[in-house]
Coordinates of N, CA, C and O in Angstrom, one line a residue:
M27 N 6.4 -27.6 -3.2 CA 7.2 -26.6 -3.8 C 7.7 -25.6 -2.8 O 6.9 -25.1 -2.0
H28 N 8.9 -25.3 -2.8 CA 9.5 -24.4 -1.9 C 9.9 -23.1 -2.6 O 10.4 -23.2 -3.7
A29 N 9.8 -22.0 -1.9 CA 10.2 -20.7 -2.5 C 11.4 -20.2 -1.7 O 11.3 -20.0 -0.5
Y30 N 12.4 -19.8 -2.5 CA 13.6 -19.3 -1.9 C 13.9 -17.9 -2.4 O 13.8 -17.7 -3.7
I31 N 14.3 -17.0 -1.6 CA 14.7 -15.7 -2.0 C 16.0 -15.4 -1.4 O 16.1 -15.3 -0.1
G32 N 17.0 -15.2 -2.2 CA 18.4 -15.0 -1.7 C 18.8 -16.0 -0.7 O 19.5 -15.7 0.3
G33 N 18.5 -17.2 -0.9 CA 19.0 -18.3 -0.1 C 18.1 -18.5 1.2 O 18.3 -19.4 2.0
H34 N 17.1 -17.7 1.3 CA 16.1 -17.9 2.5 C 14.8 -18.4 2.0 O 14.3 -18.0 1.0
Q35 N 14.3 -19.4 2.8 CA 13.0 -20.0 2.4 C 11.9 -19.1 2.8 O 11.8 -18.7 4.0
A36 N 11.0 -18.8 1.9 CA 9.8 -18.0 2.3 C 8.6 -19.0 2.4 O 8.2 -19.7 1.5
V37 N 8.1 -19.1 3.6 CA 7.0 -20.0 4.0 C 5.7 -19.4 3.8 O 4.7 -20.1 3.4
N38 N 5.5 -18.1 4.1 CA 4.2 -17.5 4.0 C 4.3 -16.1 3.5 O 5.4 -15.6 3.1
D39 N 3.2 -15.4 3.4 CA 3.2 -14.0 2.8 C 4.1 -13.1 3.6 O 4.8 -12.2 3.0
R40 N 4.1 -13.2 4.9 CA 4.9 -12.4 5.7 C 6.4 -12.5 5.4 O 7.1 -11.5 5.4
D41 N 6.8 -13.8 5.2 CA 8.2 -14.0 4.8 C 8.6 -13.3 3.5 O 9.7 -12.8 3.4
F42 N 7.7 -13.4 2.5 CA 7.9 -12.8 1.2 C 8.1 -11.3 1.4 O 9.0 -10.6 0.8
V43 N 7.3 -10.6 2.2 CA 7.3 -9.2 2.4 C 8.6 -8.8 3.1 O 9.3 -7.9 2.8
E44 N 9.0 -9.6 4.2 CA 10.2 -9.3 4.9 C 11.4 -9.5 4.1 O 12.4 -8.7 4.1
L45 N 11.4 -10.5 3.2 CA 12.6 -10.7 2.3 C 12.6 -9.6 1.3 O 13.7 -9.2 0.9
A46 N 11.5 -9.2 0.8 CA 11.5 -8.1 -0.2 C 12.0 -6.8 0.4 O 12.7 -6.0 -0.2
L47 N 11.6 -6.5 1.6 CA 12.0 -5.3 2.3 C 13.5 -5.4 2.8 O 14.2 -4.4 2.9
G48 N 13.8 -6.6 3.2 CA 15.2 -6.8 3.8 C 15.2 -6.4 5.2 O 16.3 -6.4 5.8
T49 N 14.0 -6.2 5.8 CA 13.9 -5.9 7.2 C 12.6 -6.6 7.8 O 11.7 -6.8 7.0
P50 N 12.6 -6.8 9.1 CA 11.3 -7.3 9.6 C 10.2 -6.3 9.6 O 10.5 -5.1 9.7
L51 N 9.0 -6.7 9.4 CA 7.8 -5.8 9.3 C 7.7 -5.0 10.6 O 7.3 -3.8 10.5
E52 N 8.0 -5.6 11.7 CA 7.9 -4.8 13.0 C 8.7 -3.5 13.0 O 8.3 -2.6 13.7
L53 N 9.8 -3.5 12.3 CA 10.6 -2.3 12.2 C 9.8 -1.1 11.7 O 9.9 0.0 12.2
W54 N 8.9 -1.4 10.7 CA 8.1 -0.3 10.1 C 6.8 -0.1 10.8 O 6.2 1.0 10.8
L55 N 6.2 -1.2 11.3 CA 4.8 -1.2 11.8 C 4.8 -1.0 13.3 O 3.7 -0.7 13.9
G56 N 5.9 -1.4 14.0 CA 5.8 -1.4 15.4 C 5.2 -2.7 16.0 O 4.7 -3.5 15.2
V57 N 5.2 -2.8 17.3 CA 4.6 -3.9 17.9 C 3.7 -3.4 19.0 O 3.9 -2.4 19.6
E58 N 2.7 -4.2 19.3 CA 1.7 -3.8 20.3 C 2.4 -3.8 21.7 O 3.2 -4.7 22.0
G59 N 2.2 -2.7 22.4 CA 2.7 -2.6 23.8 C 4.2 -2.1 23.9 O 4.8 -2.2 24.9
E60 N 4.7 -1.6 22.8 CA 6.1 -1.1 22.9 C 6.2 0.2 23.7 O 5.2 1.0 23.7
T61 N 7.2 0.3 24.4 CA 7.4 1.5 25.2 C 7.8 2.7 24.3 O 8.2 2.5 23.1
E62 N 7.8 3.9 24.8 CA 8.2 5.1 24.1 C 9.7 5.0 23.7 O 10.1 5.4 22.6
E63 N 10.5 4.4 24.6 CA 11.9 4.2 24.3 C 12.1 3.2 23.2 O 13.0 3.5 22.3
E64 N 11.4 2.1 23.2 CA 11.5 1.1 22.1 C 11.0 1.7 20.8 O 11.6 1.5 19.7
R65 N 9.9 2.5 20.9 CA 9.4 3.1 19.6 C 10.4 4.1 19.1 O 10.7 4.1 17.9
A66 N 11.1 4.9 19.9 CA 12.1 5.9 19.5 C 13.3 5.2 18.8 O 13.8 5.6 17.8
A67 N 13.7 4.1 19.4 CA 14.8 3.3 18.9 C 14.4 2.7 17.6 O 15.3 2.7 16.6
R68 N 13.2 2.2 17.4 CA 12.8 1.5 16.2 C 12.7 2.6 15.1 O 13.2 2.4 14.0
L69 N 12.1 3.7 15.4 CA 12.0 4.8 14.4 C 13.4 5.3 14.0 O 13.7 5.7 12.8
D70 N 14.3 5.4 14.9 CA 15.7 5.8 14.6 C 16.4 4.8 13.7 O 17.0 5.2 12.7
A71 N 16.2 3.6 13.9 CA 16.8 2.5 13.1 C 16.1 2.6 11.7 O 16.8 2.5 10.6
A72 N 14.8 2.8 11.6 CA 14.2 3.0 10.3 C 14.7 4.2 9.5 O 14.9 4.1 8.3
R73 N 14.9 5.3 10.2 CA 15.5 6.5 9.6 C 16.9 6.2 9.0 O 17.2 6.6 7.9
D74 N 17.7 5.5 9.8 CA 19.0 5.1 9.3 C 18.9 4.3 8.1 O 19.7 4.5 7.1
I75 N 18.0 3.3 8.1 CA 17.9 2.4 6.9 C 17.5 3.3 5.7 O 18.0 3.1 4.6
L76 N 16.5 4.2 5.9 CA 16.1 5.0 4.7 C 17.2 5.9 4.3 O 17.3 6.2 3.1
A77 N 18.0 6.4 5.2 CA 19.1 7.3 4.8 C 20.1 6.6 4.0 O 20.7 7.1 3.0
E78 N 20.3 5.3 4.3 CA 21.3 4.5 3.5 C 20.7 4.0 2.2 O 21.5 3.6 1.3
N79 N 19.4 3.9 2.2 CA 18.7 3.3 1.0 C 17.6 4.2 0.5 O 16.4 3.9 0.7
P80 N 17.9 5.4 -0.1 CA 16.9 6.4 -0.4 C 15.9 5.9 -1.4 O 14.8 6.5 -1.5
T81 N 16.2 4.9 -2.2 CA 15.2 4.4 -3.2 C 14.3 3.3 -2.6 O 13.4 2.8 -3.3
L82 N 14.5 2.9 -1.3 CA 13.7 1.8 -0.7 C 12.2 2.1 -0.8 O 11.4 1.2 -1.2
P83 N 11.7 3.3 -0.5 CA 10.2 3.5 -0.6 C 9.7 3.3 -2.0 O 8.6 2.7 -2.2
D84 N 10.4 3.7 -3.0 CA 10.0 3.5 -4.4 C 10.0 2.0 -4.8 O 9.1 1.5 -5.4
E85 N 11.0 1.3 -4.3 CA 11.1 -0.1 -4.6 C 10.0 -0.9 -3.9 O 9.4 -1.8 -4.5
V86 N 9.7 -0.5 -2.7 CA 8.6 -1.2 -2.0 C 7.3 -0.9 -2.6 O 6.5 -1.9 -2.8
S87 N 7.1 0.3 -3.1 CA 5.8 0.6 -3.7 C 5.7 -0.1 -5.0 O 4.6 -0.6 -5.4
R88 N 6.8 -0.3 -5.8 CA 6.8 -1.0 -7.0 C 6.4 -2.5 -6.8 O 5.6 -3.1 -7.4
V89 N 7.1 -3.1 -5.8 CA 6.9 -4.5 -5.5 C 5.4 -4.7 -5.0 O 4.7 -5.7 -5.5
A90 N 4.9 -3.8 -4.2 CA 3.5 -3.9 -3.8 C 2.5 -3.8 -4.9 O 1.6 -4.6 -5.0
A91 N 2.8 -2.8 -5.8 CA 1.9 -2.7 -7.0 C 1.9 -3.9 -7.9 O 0.9 -4.4 -8.4
E92 N 3.1 -4.5 -8.1 CA 3.2 -5.7 -8.9 C 2.5 -6.8 -8.3 O 1.9 -7.6 -9.0
A93 N 2.6 -7.0 -7.0 CA 1.9 -8.1 -6.3 C 0.4 -7.9 -6.4 O -0.3 -8.9 -6.6
I94 N 0.0 -6.7 -6.2 CA -1.5 -6.5 -6.3 C -2.0 -6.7 -7.7 O -3.0 -7.4 -7.9
E95 N -1.2 -6.3 -8.7 CA -1.6 -6.5 -10.1 C -1.6 -8.0 -10.4 O -2.5 -8.5 -11.1
A96 N -0.7 -8.8 -9.9 CA -0.6 -10.2 -10.1 C -1.6 -11.0 -9.4 O -2.2 -11.9 -10.0
Y97 N -1.9 -10.6 -8.2 CA -2.8 -11.5 -7.4 C -4.2 -10.9 -7.1 O -5.1 -11.6 -6.7
A98 N -4.4 -9.7 -7.5 CA -5.8 -9.1 -7.4 C -6.0 -8.1 -8.5 O -6.2 -6.9 -8.3
P99 N -6.0 -8.6 -9.8 CA -6.1 -7.7 -10.9 C -7.5 -7.0 -10.9 O -7.5 -5.9 -11.5
E100 N -8.5 -7.5 -10.2 CA -9.8 -6.8 -10.2 C -9.6 -5.4 -9.5 O -10.4 -4.5 -9.8
L101 N -8.6 -5.2 -8.7 CA -8.4 -3.9 -8.1 C -8.0 -2.8 -9.1 O -8.2 -1.7 -8.9
F102 N -7.4 -3.3 -10.2 CA -7.0 -2.3 -11.2 C -8.0 -2.3 -12.4 O -7.8 -1.5 -13.3
N103 N -9.1 -3.0 -12.3 CA -10.1 -3.0 -13.3 C -11.0 -1.8 -13.1 O -12.1 -2.0 -12.5
V104 N -10.6 -0.7 -13.5 CA -11.3 0.6 -13.3 C -12.3 0.8 -14.5 O -11.9 0.7 -15.6
V105 N -13.5 1.0 -14.2 CA -14.5 1.3 -15.2 C -15.0 2.7 -14.9 O -15.5 3.0 -13.8
P106 N -15.0 3.6 -15.9 CA -15.5 4.9 -15.7 C -17.0 4.9 -15.5 O -17.7 4.2 -16.2
L107 N -17.4 5.7 -14.6 CA -18.9 5.9 -14.3 C -19.5 6.8 -15.3 O -18.9 7.8 -15.7
P108 N -20.7 6.6 -15.7 CA -21.4 7.5 -16.7 C -21.6 8.8 -16.0 O -21.9 8.9 -14.8
R109 N -21.5 9.9 -16.8 CA -21.7 11.2 -16.2 C -23.2 11.5 -16.1 O -23.9 11.1 -17.0
A110 N -23.6 12.1 -15.1 CA -25.0 12.5 -14.9 C -25.3 13.6 -15.9 O -24.5 14.6 -16.0
T111 N -26.4 13.5 -16.5 CA -26.8 14.6 -17.4 C -27.6 15.6 -16.7 O -28.4 15.3 -15.8
R112 N -27.4 16.8 -17.0 CA -28.2 17.9 -16.3 C -29.5 18.1 -17.0 O -29.6 18.1 -18.3
R113 N -30.5 18.1 -16.3 CA -31.9 18.4 -16.8 C -32.2 19.9 -16.7 O -31.9 20.5 -15.7
R114 N -32.8 20.4 -17.8 CA -33.2 21.8 -17.7 C -34.6 21.8 -17.0 O -35.5 21.0 -17.3
R115 N -34.7 22.8 -16.2 CA -36.0 23.0 -15.5 C -37.0 23.7 -16.4 O -36.7 24.7 -16.9
V116 N -38.1 23.1 -16.5 CA -39.2 23.7 -17.3 C -40.0 24.7 -16.4 O -40.4 24.2 -15.4
S117 N -40.1 25.9 -16.8 CA -40.9 26.8 -16.0 C -42.4 26.5 -16.1 O -42.9 26.3 -17.2
R118 N -43.0 26.5 -15.0 CA -44.5 26.2 -15.0 C -45.3 27.5 -14.7 O -46.5 27.4 -14.4
K119 N -44.7 28.6 -14.9 CA -45.4 29.8 -14.6 C -46.2 30.2 -15.9 O -45.7 30.1 -17.0
G120 N -47.4 30.7 -15.7 CA -48.2 31.1 -16.8 C -47.9 32.5 -17.2 O -47.4 33.3 -16.4
V121 N -48.3 32.9 -18.4 CA -48.1 34.2 -18.9 C -49.3 35.0 -18.5 O -50.4 34.6 -18.8
A122 N -49.2 36.2 -17.9 CA -50.3 37.0 -17.5 C -50.9 37.7 -18.8 O -50.1 38.2 -19.6
A123 N -52.2 37.7 -18.9 CA -52.8 38.3 -20.0 C -53.1 39.7 -19.9 O -53.3 40.3 -18.9

């Protein structure tokens, strides 16, 4: 079975994320050993993309939450912890006669 998104084949998880974002992951995460100049250019490009697509962070958060809910529902299985009860301290002092 092959998965296609917008005419592009997604082979692995990384492909799905890149196709959902519409950009390579390296744009947002950086690459090991990048120079300060490369980093500045990457961040400048990321700022331009965010300026053109102001809803992108919300869309990415929604996609991530849906993926987590679909593939790891136990992460959303929240069980409230019982509240600790306070014990009253019993005075052990005697009454003077």
